[in-house]
PDB file of C-alpha atoms in Angstrom:
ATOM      1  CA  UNK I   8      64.122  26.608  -9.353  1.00 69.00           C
ATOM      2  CA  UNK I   9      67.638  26.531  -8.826  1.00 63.00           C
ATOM      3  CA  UNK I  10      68.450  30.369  -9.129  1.00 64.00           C
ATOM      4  CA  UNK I  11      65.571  30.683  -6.433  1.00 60.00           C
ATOM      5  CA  UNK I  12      67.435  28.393  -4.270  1.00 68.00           C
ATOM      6  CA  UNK I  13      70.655  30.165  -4.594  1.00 58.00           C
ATOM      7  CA  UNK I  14      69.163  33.101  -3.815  1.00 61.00           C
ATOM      8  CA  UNK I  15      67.757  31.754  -0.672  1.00 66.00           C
ATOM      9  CA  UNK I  16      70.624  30.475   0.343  1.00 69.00           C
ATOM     10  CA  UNK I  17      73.063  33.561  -0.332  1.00 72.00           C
ATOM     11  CA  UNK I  18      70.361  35.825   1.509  1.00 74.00           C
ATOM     12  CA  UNK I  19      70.139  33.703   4.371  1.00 80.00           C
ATOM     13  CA  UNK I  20      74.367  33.872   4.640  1.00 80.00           C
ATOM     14  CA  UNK I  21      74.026  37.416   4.333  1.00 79.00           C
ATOM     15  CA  UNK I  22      70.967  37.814   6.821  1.00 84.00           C
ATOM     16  CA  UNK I  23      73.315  35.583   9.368  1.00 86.00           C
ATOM     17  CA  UNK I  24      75.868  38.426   8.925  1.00 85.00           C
ATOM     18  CA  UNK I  25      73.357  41.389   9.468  1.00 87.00           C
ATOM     19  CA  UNK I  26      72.086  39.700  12.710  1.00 90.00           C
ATOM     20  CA  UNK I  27      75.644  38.615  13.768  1.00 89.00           C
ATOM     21  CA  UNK I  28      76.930  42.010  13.744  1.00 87.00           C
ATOM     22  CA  UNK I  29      73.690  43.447  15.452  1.00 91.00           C
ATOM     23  CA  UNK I  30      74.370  41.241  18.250  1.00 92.00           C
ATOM     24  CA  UNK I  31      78.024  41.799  18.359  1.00 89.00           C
ATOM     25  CA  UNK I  32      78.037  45.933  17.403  1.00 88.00           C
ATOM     26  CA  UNK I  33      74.857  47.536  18.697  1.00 91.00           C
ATOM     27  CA  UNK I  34      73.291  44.495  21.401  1.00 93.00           C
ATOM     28  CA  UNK I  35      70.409  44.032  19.406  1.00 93.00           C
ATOM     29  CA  UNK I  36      68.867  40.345  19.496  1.00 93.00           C
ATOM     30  CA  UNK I  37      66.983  38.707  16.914  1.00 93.00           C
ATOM     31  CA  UNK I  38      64.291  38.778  19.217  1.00 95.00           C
ATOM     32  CA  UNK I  39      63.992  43.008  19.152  1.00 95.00           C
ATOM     33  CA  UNK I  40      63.699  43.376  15.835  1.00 95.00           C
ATOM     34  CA  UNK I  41      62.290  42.760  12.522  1.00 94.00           C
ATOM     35  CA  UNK I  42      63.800  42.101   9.281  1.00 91.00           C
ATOM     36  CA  UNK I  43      62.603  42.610   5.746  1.00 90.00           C
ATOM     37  CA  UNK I  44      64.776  41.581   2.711  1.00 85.00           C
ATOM     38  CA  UNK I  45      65.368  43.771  -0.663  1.00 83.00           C
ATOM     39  CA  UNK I  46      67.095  42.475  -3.540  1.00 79.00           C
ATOM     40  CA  UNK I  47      69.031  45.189  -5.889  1.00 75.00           C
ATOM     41  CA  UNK I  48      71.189  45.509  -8.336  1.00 74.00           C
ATOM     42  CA  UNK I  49      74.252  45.263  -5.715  1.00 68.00           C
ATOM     43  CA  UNK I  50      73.077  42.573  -4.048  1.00 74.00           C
ATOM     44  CA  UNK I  51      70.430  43.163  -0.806  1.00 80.00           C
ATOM     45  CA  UNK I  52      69.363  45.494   1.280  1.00 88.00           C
ATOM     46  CA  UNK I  53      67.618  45.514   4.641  1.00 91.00           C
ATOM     47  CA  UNK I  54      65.140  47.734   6.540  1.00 93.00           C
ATOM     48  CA  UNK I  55      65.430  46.910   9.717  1.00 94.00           C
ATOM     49  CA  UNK I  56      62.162  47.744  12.710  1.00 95.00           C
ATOM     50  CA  UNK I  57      62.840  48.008  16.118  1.00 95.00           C
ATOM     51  CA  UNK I  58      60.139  46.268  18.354  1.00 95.00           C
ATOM     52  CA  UNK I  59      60.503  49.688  20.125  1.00 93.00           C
ATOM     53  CA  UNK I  60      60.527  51.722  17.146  1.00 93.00           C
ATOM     54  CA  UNK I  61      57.394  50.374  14.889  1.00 92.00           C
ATOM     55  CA  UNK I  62      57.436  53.838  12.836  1.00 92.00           C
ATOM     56  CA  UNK I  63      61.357  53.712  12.003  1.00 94.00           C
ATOM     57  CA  UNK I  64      62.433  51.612   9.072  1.00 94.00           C
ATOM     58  CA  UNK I  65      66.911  51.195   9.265  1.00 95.00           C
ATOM     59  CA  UNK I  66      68.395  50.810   6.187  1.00 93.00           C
ATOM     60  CA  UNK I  67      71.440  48.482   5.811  1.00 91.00           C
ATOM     61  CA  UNK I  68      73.427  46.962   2.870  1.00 87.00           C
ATOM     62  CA  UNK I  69      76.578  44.606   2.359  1.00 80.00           C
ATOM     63  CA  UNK I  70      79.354  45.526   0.822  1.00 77.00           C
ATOM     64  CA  UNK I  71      81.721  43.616  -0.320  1.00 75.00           C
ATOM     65  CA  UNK I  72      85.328  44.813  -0.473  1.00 75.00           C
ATOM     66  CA  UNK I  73      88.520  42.581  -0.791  1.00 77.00           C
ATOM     67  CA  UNK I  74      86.280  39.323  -0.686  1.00 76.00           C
ATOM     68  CA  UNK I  75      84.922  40.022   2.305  1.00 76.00           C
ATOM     69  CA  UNK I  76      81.284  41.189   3.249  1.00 75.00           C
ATOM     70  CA  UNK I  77      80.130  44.339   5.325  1.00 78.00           C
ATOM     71  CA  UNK I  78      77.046  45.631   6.323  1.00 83.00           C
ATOM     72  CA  UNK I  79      76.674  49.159   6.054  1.00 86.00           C
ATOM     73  CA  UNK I  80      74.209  51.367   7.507  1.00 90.00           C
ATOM     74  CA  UNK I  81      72.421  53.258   5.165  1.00 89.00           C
ATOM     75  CA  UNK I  82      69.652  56.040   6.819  1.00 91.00           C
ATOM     76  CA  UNK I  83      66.557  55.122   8.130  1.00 93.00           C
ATOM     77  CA  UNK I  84      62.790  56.280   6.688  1.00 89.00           C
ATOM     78  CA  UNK I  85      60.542  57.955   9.445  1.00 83.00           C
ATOM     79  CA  UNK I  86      57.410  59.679   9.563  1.00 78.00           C
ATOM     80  CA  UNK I  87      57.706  62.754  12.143  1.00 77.00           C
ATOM     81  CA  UNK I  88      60.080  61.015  13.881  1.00 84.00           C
ATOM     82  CA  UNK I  89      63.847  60.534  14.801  1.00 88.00           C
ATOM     83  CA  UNK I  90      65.146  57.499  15.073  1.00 90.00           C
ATOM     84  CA  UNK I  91      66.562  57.125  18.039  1.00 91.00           C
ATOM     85  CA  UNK I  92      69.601  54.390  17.103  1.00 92.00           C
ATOM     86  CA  UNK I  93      70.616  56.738  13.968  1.00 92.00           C
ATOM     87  CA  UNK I  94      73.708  58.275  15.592  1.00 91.00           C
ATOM     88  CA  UNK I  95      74.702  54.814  17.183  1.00 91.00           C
ATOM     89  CA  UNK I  96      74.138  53.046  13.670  1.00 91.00           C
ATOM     90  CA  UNK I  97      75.779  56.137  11.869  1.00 90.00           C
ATOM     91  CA  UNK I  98      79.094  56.436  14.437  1.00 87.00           C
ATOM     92  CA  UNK I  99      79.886  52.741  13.924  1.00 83.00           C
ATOM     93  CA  UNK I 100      79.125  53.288   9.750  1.00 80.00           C
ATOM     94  CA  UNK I 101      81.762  55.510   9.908  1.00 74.00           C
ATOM     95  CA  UNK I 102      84.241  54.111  11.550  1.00 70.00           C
ATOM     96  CA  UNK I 103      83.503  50.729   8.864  1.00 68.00           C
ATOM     97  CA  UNK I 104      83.239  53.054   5.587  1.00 65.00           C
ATOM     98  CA  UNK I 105      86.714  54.651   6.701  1.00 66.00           C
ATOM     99  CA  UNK I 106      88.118  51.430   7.003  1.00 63.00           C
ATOM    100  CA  UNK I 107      86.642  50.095   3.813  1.00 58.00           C
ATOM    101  CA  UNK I 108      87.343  52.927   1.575  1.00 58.00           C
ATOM    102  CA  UNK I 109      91.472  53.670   2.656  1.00 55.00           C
TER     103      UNK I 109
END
């Protein structure tokens, strides 16, 4: 019972972060969207639906690098369609990744 709430409470500090940089990065409220949670072997990832999007799953994972946590955008899943917040997610992924990685 106790790893469970651990886990509960370290996904909920990392879900804060996901939605907190939403807001702050891309405009998105919590309100536009919905969120699904993945555990993995590196810690969680998210797939992301836009109200406006219901066939588009965006993929996002934390990364942790120098103590500190960042999400990273990861692709998104899509049948016979293009995600339309791809290049946005993508151009603001790679300005994070080049920071992360130098």
């Amino acid at each position: 019972m106790l790893i469970f709430t651990l886990f509960k409470i370290d996904e909920a500090r990392h879900r804060d972060l996901l939605q907190a940089y939403l807001q702050e990065q891309h405009r998105l409220d919590e309100s536009a969207y919905t969120l699904r949670v993945f555990p993995n072997q590196f810690g969680y990832s998210y797939s992301l639906t836009l109200d406006a999007e219901p066939n588009i799953s965006y993929n996002f994972y934390g990364k942790r690098r120098d103590g500190i946590m960042h999400v990273v955008y990861n692709g998104y899943d899509a049948k016979k369609t293009i995600g339309l917040r791809d290049r946005e997610f993508e151009a603001t992924n790679y300005a994070l990744l080049d920071t992360l990685f130098k």
